[in-house]
Coordinates of C-alpha atoms in Angstrom, one line a residue:
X1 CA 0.0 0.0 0.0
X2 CA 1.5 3.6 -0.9
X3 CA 2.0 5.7 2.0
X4 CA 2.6 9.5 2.9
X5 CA 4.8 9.6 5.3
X6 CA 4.5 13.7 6.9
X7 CA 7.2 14.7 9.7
X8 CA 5.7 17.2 12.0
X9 CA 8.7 19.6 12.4
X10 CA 7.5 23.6 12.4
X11 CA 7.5 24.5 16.4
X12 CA 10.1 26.6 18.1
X13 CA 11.1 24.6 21.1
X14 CA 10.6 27.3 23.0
X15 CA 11.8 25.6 26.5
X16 CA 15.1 24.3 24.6
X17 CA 15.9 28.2 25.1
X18 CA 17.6 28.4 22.0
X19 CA 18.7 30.0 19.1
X20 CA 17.8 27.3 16.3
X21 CA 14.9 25.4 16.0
X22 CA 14.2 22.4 18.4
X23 CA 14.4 19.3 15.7
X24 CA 18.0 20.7 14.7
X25 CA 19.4 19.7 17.8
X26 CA 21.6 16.6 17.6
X27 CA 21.4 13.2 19.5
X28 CA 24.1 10.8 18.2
X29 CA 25.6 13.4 16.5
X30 CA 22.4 13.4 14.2
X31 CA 20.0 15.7 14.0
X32 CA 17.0 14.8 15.4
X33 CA 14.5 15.8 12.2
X34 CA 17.5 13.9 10.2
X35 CA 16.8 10.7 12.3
X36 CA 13.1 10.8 11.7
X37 CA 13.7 11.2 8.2
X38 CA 16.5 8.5 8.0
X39 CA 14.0 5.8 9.6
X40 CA 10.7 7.1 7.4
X41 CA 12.9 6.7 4.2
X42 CA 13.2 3.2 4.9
X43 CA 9.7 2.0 4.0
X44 CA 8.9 1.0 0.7
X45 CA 6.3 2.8 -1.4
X46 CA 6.7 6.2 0.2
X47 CA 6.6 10.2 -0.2
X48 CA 8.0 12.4 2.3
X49 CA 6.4 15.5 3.5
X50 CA 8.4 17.8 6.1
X51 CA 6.3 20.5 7.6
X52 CA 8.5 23.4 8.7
X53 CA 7.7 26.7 10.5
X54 CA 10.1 28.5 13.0
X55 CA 13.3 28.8 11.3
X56 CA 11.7 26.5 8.5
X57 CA 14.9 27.0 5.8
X58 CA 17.5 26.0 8.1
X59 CA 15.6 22.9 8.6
X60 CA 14.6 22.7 4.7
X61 CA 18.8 23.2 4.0
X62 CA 19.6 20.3 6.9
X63 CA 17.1 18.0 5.5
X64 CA 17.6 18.9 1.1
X65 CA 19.1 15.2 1.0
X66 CA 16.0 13.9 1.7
X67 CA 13.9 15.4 -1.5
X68 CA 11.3 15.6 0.9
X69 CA 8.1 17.7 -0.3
X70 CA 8.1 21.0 2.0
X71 CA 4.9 22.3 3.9
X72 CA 5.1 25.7 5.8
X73 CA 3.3 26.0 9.2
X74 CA 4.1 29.7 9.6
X75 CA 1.3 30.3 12.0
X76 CA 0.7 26.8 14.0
X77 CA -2.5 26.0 15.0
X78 CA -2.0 22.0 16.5
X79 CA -1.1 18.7 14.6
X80 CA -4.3 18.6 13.3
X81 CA -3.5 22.1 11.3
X82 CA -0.4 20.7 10.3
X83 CA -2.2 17.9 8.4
X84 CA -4.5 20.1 6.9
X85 CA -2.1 22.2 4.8
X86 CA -0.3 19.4 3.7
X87 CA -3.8 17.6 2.5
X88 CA -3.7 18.9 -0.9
X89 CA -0.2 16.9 -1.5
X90 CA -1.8 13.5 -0.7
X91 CA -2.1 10.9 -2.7
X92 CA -5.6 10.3 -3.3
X93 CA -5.5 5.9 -2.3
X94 CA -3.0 4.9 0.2
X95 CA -2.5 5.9 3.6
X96 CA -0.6 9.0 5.7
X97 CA 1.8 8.3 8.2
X98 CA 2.4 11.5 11.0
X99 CA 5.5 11.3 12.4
X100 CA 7.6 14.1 14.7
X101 CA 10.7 15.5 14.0
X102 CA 11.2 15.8 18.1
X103 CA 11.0 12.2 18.4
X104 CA 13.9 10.6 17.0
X105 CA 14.4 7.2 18.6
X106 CA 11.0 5.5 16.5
X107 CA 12.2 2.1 15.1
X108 CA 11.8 1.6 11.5
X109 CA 10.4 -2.6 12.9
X110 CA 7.6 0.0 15.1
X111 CA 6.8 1.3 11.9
X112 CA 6.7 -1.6 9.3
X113 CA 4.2 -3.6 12.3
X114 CA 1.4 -0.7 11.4
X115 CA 2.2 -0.5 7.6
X116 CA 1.5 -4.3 7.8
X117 CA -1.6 -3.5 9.8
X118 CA -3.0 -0.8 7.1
X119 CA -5.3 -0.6 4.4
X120 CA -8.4 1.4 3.1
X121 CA -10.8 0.9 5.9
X122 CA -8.0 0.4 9.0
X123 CA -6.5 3.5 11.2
X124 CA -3.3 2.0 12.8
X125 CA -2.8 4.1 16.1
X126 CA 0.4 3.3 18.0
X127 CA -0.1 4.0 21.6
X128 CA 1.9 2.8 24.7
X129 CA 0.9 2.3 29.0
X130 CA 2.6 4.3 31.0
X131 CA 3.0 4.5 35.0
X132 CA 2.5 8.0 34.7
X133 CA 0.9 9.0 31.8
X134 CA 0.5 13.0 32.6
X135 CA 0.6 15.1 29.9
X136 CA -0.6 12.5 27.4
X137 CA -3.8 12.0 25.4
X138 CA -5.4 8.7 27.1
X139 CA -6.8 6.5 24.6
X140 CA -10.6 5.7 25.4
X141 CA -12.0 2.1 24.6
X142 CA -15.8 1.2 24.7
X143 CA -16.9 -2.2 26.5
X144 CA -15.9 -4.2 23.8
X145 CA -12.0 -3.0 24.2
X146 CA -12.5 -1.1 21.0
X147 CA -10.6 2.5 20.3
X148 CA -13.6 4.9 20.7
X149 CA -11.6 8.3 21.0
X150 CA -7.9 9.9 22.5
X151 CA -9.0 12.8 25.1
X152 CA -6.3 15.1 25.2
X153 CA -4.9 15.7 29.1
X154 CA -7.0 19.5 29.6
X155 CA -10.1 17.9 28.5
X156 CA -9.9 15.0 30.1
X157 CA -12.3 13.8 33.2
X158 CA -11.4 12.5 36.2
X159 CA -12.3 9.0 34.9
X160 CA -10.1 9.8 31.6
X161 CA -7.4 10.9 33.7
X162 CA -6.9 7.6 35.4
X163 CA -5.8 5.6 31.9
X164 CA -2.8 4.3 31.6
X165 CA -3.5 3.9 27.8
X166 CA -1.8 7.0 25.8
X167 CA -1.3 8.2 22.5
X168 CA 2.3 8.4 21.4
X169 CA 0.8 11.0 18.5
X170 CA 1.8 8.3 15.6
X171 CA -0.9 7.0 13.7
X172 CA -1.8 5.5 10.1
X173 CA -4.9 6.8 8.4
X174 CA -6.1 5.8 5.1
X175 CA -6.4 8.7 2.7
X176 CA -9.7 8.0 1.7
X177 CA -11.2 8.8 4.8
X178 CA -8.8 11.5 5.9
X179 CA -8.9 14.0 3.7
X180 CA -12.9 14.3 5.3
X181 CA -12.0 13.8 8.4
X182 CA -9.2 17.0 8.2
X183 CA -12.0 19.1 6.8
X184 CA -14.1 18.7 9.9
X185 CA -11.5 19.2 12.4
X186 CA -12.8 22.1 14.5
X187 CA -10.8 23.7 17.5
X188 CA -13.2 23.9 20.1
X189 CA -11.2 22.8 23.0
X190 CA -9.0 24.2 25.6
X191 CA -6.2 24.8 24.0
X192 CA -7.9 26.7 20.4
X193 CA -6.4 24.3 18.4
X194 CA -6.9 21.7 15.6
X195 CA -6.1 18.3 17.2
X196 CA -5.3 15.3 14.6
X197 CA -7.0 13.3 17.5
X198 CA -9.9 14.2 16.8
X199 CA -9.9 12.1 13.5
X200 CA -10.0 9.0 16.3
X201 CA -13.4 10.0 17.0
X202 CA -14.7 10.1 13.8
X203 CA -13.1 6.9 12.2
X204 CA -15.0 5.2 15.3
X205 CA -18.1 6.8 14.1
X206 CA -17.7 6.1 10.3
X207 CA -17.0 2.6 11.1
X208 CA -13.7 2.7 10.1
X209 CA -11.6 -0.2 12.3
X210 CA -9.2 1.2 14.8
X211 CA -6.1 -1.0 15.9
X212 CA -3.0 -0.4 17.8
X213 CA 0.0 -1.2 18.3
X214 CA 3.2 -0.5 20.9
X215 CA 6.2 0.0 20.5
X216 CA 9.1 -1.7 21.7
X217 CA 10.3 0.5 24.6
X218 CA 9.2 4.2 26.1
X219 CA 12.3 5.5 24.8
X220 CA 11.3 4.9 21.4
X221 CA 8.1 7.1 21.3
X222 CA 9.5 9.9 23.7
X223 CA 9.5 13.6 22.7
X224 CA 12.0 16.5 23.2
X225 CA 10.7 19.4 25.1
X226 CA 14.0 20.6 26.7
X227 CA 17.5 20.6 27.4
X228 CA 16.9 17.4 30.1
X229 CA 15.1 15.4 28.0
X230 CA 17.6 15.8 25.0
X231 CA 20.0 14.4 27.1
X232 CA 17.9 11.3 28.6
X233 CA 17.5 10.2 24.9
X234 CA 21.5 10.7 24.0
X235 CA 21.9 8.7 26.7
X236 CA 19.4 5.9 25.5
X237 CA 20.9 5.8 22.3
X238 CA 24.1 5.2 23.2
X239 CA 23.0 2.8 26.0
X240 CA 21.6 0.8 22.4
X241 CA 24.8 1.1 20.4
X242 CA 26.8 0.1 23.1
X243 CA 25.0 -3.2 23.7
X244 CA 25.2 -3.3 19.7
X245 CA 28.5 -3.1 19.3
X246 CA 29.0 -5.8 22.4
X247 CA 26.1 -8.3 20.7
X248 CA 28.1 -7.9 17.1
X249 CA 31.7 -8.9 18.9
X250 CA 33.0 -5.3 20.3
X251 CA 34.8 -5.3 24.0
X252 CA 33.8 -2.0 25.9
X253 CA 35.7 -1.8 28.8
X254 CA 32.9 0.6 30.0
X255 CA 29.7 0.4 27.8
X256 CA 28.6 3.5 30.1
X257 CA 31.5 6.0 28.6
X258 CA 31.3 5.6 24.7
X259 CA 29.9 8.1 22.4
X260 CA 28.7 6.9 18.7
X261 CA 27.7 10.7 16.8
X262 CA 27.1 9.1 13.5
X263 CA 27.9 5.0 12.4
X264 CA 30.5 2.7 14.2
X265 CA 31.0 -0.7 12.5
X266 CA 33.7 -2.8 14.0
X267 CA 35.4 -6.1 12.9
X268 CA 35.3 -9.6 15.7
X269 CA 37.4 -9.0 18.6
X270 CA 37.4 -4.5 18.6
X271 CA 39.0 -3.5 22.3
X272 CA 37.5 0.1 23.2
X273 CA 38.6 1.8 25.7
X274 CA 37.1 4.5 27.7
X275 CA 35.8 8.1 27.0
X276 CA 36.1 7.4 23.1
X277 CA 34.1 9.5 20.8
X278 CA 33.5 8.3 17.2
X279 CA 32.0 10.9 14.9
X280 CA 30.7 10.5 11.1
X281 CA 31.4 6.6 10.1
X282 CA 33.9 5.2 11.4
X283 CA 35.2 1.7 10.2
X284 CA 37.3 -1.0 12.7
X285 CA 38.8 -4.3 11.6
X286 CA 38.9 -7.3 12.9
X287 CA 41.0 -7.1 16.6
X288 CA 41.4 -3.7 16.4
X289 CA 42.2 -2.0 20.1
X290 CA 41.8 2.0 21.0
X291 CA 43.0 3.5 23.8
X292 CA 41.5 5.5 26.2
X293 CA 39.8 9.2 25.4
X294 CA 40.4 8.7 21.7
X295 CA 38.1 10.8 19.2
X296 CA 37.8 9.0 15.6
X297 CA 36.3 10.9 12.8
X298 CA 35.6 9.6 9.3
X299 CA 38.2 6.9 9.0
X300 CA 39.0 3.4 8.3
X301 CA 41.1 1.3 10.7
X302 CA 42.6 -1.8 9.6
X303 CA 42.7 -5.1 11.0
X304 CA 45.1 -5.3 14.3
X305 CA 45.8 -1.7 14.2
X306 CA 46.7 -0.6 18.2
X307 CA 45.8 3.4 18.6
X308 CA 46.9 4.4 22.1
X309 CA 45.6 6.9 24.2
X310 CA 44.4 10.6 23.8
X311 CA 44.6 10.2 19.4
X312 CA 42.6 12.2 17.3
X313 CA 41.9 10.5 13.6
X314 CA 39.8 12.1 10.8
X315 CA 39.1 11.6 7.2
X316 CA 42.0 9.3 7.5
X317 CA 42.8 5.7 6.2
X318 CA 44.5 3.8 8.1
X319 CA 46.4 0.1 7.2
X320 CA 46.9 -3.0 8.8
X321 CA 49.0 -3.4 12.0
X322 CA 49.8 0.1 12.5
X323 CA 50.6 1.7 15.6
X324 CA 49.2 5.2 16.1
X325 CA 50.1 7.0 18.9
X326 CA 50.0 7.9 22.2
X327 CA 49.1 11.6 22.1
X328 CA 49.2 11.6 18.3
X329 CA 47.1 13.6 16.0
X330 CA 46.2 12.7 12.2
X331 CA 44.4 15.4 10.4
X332 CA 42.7 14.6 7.2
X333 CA 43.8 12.9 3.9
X334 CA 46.4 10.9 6.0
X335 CA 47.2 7.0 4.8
X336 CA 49.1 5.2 6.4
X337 CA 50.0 1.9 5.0
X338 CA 50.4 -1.8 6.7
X339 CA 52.5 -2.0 9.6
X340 CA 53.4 2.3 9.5
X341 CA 53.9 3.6 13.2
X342 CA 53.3 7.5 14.0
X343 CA 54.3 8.3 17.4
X344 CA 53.3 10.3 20.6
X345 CA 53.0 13.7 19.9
X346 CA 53.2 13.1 16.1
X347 CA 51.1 15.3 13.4
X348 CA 50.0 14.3 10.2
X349 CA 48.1 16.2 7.6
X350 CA 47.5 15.1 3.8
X351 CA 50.6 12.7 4.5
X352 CA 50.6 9.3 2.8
X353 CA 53.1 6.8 5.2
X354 CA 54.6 3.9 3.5
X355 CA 54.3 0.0 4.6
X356 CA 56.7 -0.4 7.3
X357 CA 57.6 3.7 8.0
X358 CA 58.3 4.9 11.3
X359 CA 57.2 8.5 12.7
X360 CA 57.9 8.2 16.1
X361 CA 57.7 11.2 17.9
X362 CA 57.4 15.0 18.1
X363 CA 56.9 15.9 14.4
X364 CA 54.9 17.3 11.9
X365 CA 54.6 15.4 8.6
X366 CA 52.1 17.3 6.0
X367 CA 51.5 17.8 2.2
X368 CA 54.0 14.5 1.8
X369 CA 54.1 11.1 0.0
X370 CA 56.6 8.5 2.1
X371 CA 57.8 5.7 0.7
X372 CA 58.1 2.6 2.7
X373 CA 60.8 2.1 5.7
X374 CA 61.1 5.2 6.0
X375 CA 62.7 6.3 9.5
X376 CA 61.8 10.1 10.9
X377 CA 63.5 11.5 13.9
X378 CA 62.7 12.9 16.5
X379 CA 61.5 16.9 16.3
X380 CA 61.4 16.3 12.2
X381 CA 59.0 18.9 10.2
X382 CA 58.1 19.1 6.5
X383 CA 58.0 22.7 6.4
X384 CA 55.1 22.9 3.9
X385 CA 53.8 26.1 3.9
X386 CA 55.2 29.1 2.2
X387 CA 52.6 31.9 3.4
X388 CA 51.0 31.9 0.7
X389 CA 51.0 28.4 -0.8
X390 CA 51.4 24.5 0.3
X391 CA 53.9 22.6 -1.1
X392 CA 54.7 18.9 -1.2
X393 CA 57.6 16.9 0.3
X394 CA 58.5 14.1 -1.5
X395 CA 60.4 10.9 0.3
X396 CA 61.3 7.7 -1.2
X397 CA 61.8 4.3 0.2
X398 CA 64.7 3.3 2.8
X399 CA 65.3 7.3 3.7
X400 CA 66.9 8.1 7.3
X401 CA 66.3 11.1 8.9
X402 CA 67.9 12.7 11.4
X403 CA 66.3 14.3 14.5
X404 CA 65.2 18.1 14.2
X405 CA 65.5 18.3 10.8
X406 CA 63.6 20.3 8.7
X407 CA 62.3 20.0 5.2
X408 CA 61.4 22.8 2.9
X409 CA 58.8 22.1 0.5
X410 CA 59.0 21.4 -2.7
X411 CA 61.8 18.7 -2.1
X412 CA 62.5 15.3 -3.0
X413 CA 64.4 12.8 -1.2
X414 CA 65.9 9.6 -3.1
X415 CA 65.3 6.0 -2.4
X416 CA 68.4 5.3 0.9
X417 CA 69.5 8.5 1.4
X418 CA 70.4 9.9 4.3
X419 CA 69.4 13.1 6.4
X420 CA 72.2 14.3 9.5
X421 CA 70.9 15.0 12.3
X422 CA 69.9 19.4 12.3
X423 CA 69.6 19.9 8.9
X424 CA 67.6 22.2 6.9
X425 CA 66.9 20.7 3.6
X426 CA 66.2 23.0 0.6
X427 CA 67.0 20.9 -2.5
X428 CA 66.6 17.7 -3.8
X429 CA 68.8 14.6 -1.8
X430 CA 69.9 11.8 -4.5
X431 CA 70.0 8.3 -4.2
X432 CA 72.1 7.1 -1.0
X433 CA 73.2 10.9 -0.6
X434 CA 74.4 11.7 3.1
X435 CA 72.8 15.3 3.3
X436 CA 73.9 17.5 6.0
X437 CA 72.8 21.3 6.4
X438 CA 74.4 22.8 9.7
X439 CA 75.2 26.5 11.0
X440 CA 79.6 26.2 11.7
X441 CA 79.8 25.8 15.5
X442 CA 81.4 28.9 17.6
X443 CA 82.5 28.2 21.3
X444 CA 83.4 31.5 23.0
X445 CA 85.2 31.4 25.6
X446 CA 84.3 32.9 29.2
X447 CA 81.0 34.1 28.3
X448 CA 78.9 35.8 31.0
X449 CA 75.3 34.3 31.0
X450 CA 72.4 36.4 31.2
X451 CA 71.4 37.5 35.2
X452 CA 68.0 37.8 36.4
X453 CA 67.1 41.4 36.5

């Protein structure tokens, strides 16, 4: 059955007390609206609707991936409003789907049980029991344990009020009856507004059959009002990667204190340590280990690489059986090849290390291809940058290099030469070449030092 799928994303967010717009706020690293999005696209024979309203083009700009259709809500009236303006855009057989960009934990299983559940004379309504359901709609049933109606918490009796039984706000209508049923929302009720709700009501009285569903857990259906709440659901989510990444052959050393912004996918036997973050998509082979407070970003890791502690990786590539770090920092468009080391304290940018090279510590390699074996020295820097313009070091295989050198882009450096210890290299080193580049060494004699004044 086709399907409209319409994300409910135009309010302010008021309590967030913020500057952008509530379903721009991240959890995961993802915006929330994105999320939504992400899990909607996933059913089969759908069109996405996004309705925006308070700062409705930076949410159009964050969500353009999508090619979803755009509805405005300028001046929001309820979810019921909402639907109405974007009634003219739906299909005319089929059914709509209302979703909410402030709820991005709904799973896309959730969602296929009520698409199964659909069809022309069938309103799916997922709805959920709750200890304390204050603040929700409470879904009303007649004797027969039929949906009769959702009473919204300020109209509610004091019979009402005592349901468990709530709406989560998700629900599947078919089109046919819909588009009727949006025409005669009214908002006579205590807030003035047009409640989508209200269509429970009149599905009960055109006959239409109303069934439910629930969803998995609470988190899954819970909204984003503020600041608190944001964080309860980061904290859910990456309570559910973490046993993920366990379940699929990850060791956590503390499932409590790892962070996932964005997609982790690890190899059998991955060792993380502590406070690691790991934004964008990040890629671990097999027997992989990282180090405590490492941050990851965009990269590949191959199998047995070791990355010790306190590294920062992005838009990187990294081999097999490397060994990265402590302290280290590789900025983007650095490959390292199989079995390459970089050091502690060790900076890479736009460097490509050869199988087998050593970088071990207190340097800065950038705007450089390295050729394999390759040793560096200590306090070695491709001096790269003319002011103006980058340049590119070029090192072949077998090349020593003396500590607290320096290299001054362009240059090349032939396959087994060799670099003394000090130098300043400004032109090209042949094949097996000892290059030296020293300052003549003065002693003076009886020199006063300096005295504090």
């Amino acid at each position: 059955m086709t399907q409209d799928i319409v994300i409910l994303a135009a309010g302010k967010g008021s309590r967030m007390k913020s500057a952008f717009s509530k379903v721009l706020h991240k959890v995961g690293g993802i915006s929330m609206v994105r999320r939504v999005l992400t899990t909607a696209g996933t059913l089969a024979d759908s069109k996405l609707h996004l309705v925006v309203g308070h700062q409705g083009e930076q949410v159009e700009a964050n969500c353009q991936d999508f090619s979803a259709n755009i509805v405005w809500q300028n001046d929001p009236q309820g979810t019921g409003d909402a639907l109405r303006r974007v009634a003219p855009f739906l299909q005319d057989d089929g059914a709509t789907l209302t979703l909410y960009g402030d709820v991005p934990l709904i799973r896309a299983s959730t969602l296929e049980k009520m698409t199964a559940l659909s069809n022309a004379n069938t309103l799916v309504l997922l709805t959920i029991s709750l200890d304390n359901p204050t603040g929700y709609g409470r879904i009303v049933r007649n004797e027969q344990d039929k949906v009769t109606a959702i009473v919204e918490q300020k109209d509610a009796s004091e019979s009402e009020l005592a349901i468990k039984e709530v709406n989560t706000g998700i629900l599947l209508a078919p089109n046919a009856h819909l588009q009727s049923w949006l025409a005669a929302l009214t908002n006579n009720n205590a807030q003035g507004e047009y409640y989508l709700t209200d269509v429970i009501a009149m599905a009960a009285r055109d006959g239409v059959e109303i069934v439910t569903v629930n969803p998995e857990s609470e988190a899954e259906v819970a909204g984003v009002n503020d600041r608190v709440q944001l964080a309860a659901l980061e904290r859910e989510l990456q309570s559910q990667q973490a046993i993920s990444l366990m379940q699929n052959g990850a060791t956590l050393f503390d499932p409590s204190r790892i962070d996932v912004r964005g997609e982790l996918v690890t190899g059998n036997d991955v060792i993380i340590d502590v406070n690691c973050v790991f934004e964008g998509k990040v890629v671990l082979g097999t027997g992989v280990e990282v180090g405590p407070n490492c941050h990851l970003k965009n990269c590949t890791v191959g199998d047995n690489t070791i990355i010790k502690s306190n590294t920062l990786i992005e838009d990187s590539q990294i081999g097999e059986s490397c060994d990265i770090g402590p302290f280290a920092r590789l900025r983007p468009g650095t490959q390292l090849a199989n079995k390459a080391k970089i050091g502690n304290f060790v900076e890479t940018k736009k460097a490509i290390i050869g199988e087998g090279s050593k970088v071990n510590h207190l340097s800065y390699i950038g705007d450089t291809e390295m050729g394999a074996n390759v040793n560096v020295g200590a306090g070695t820097i491709t001096c790269n940058y003319d002011g103006v313009n980058k340049h590119k070091t070029q090192v072949a295989d077998n090349v020593f290099i003396g500590s607290n050198s320096s290299l001054v882009a362009p240059v090349q450096v032939a396959e087994g030469a060799t670099i003394a210890a000090g130098s300043t290299i400004t032109k090209q080193v042949g094949e097996k070449q000892l290059a030296f580049a020293r300052a003549r060494q003065t002693n003076k004699d009886n020199w006063p030092r300096p005295t504090k004044k």
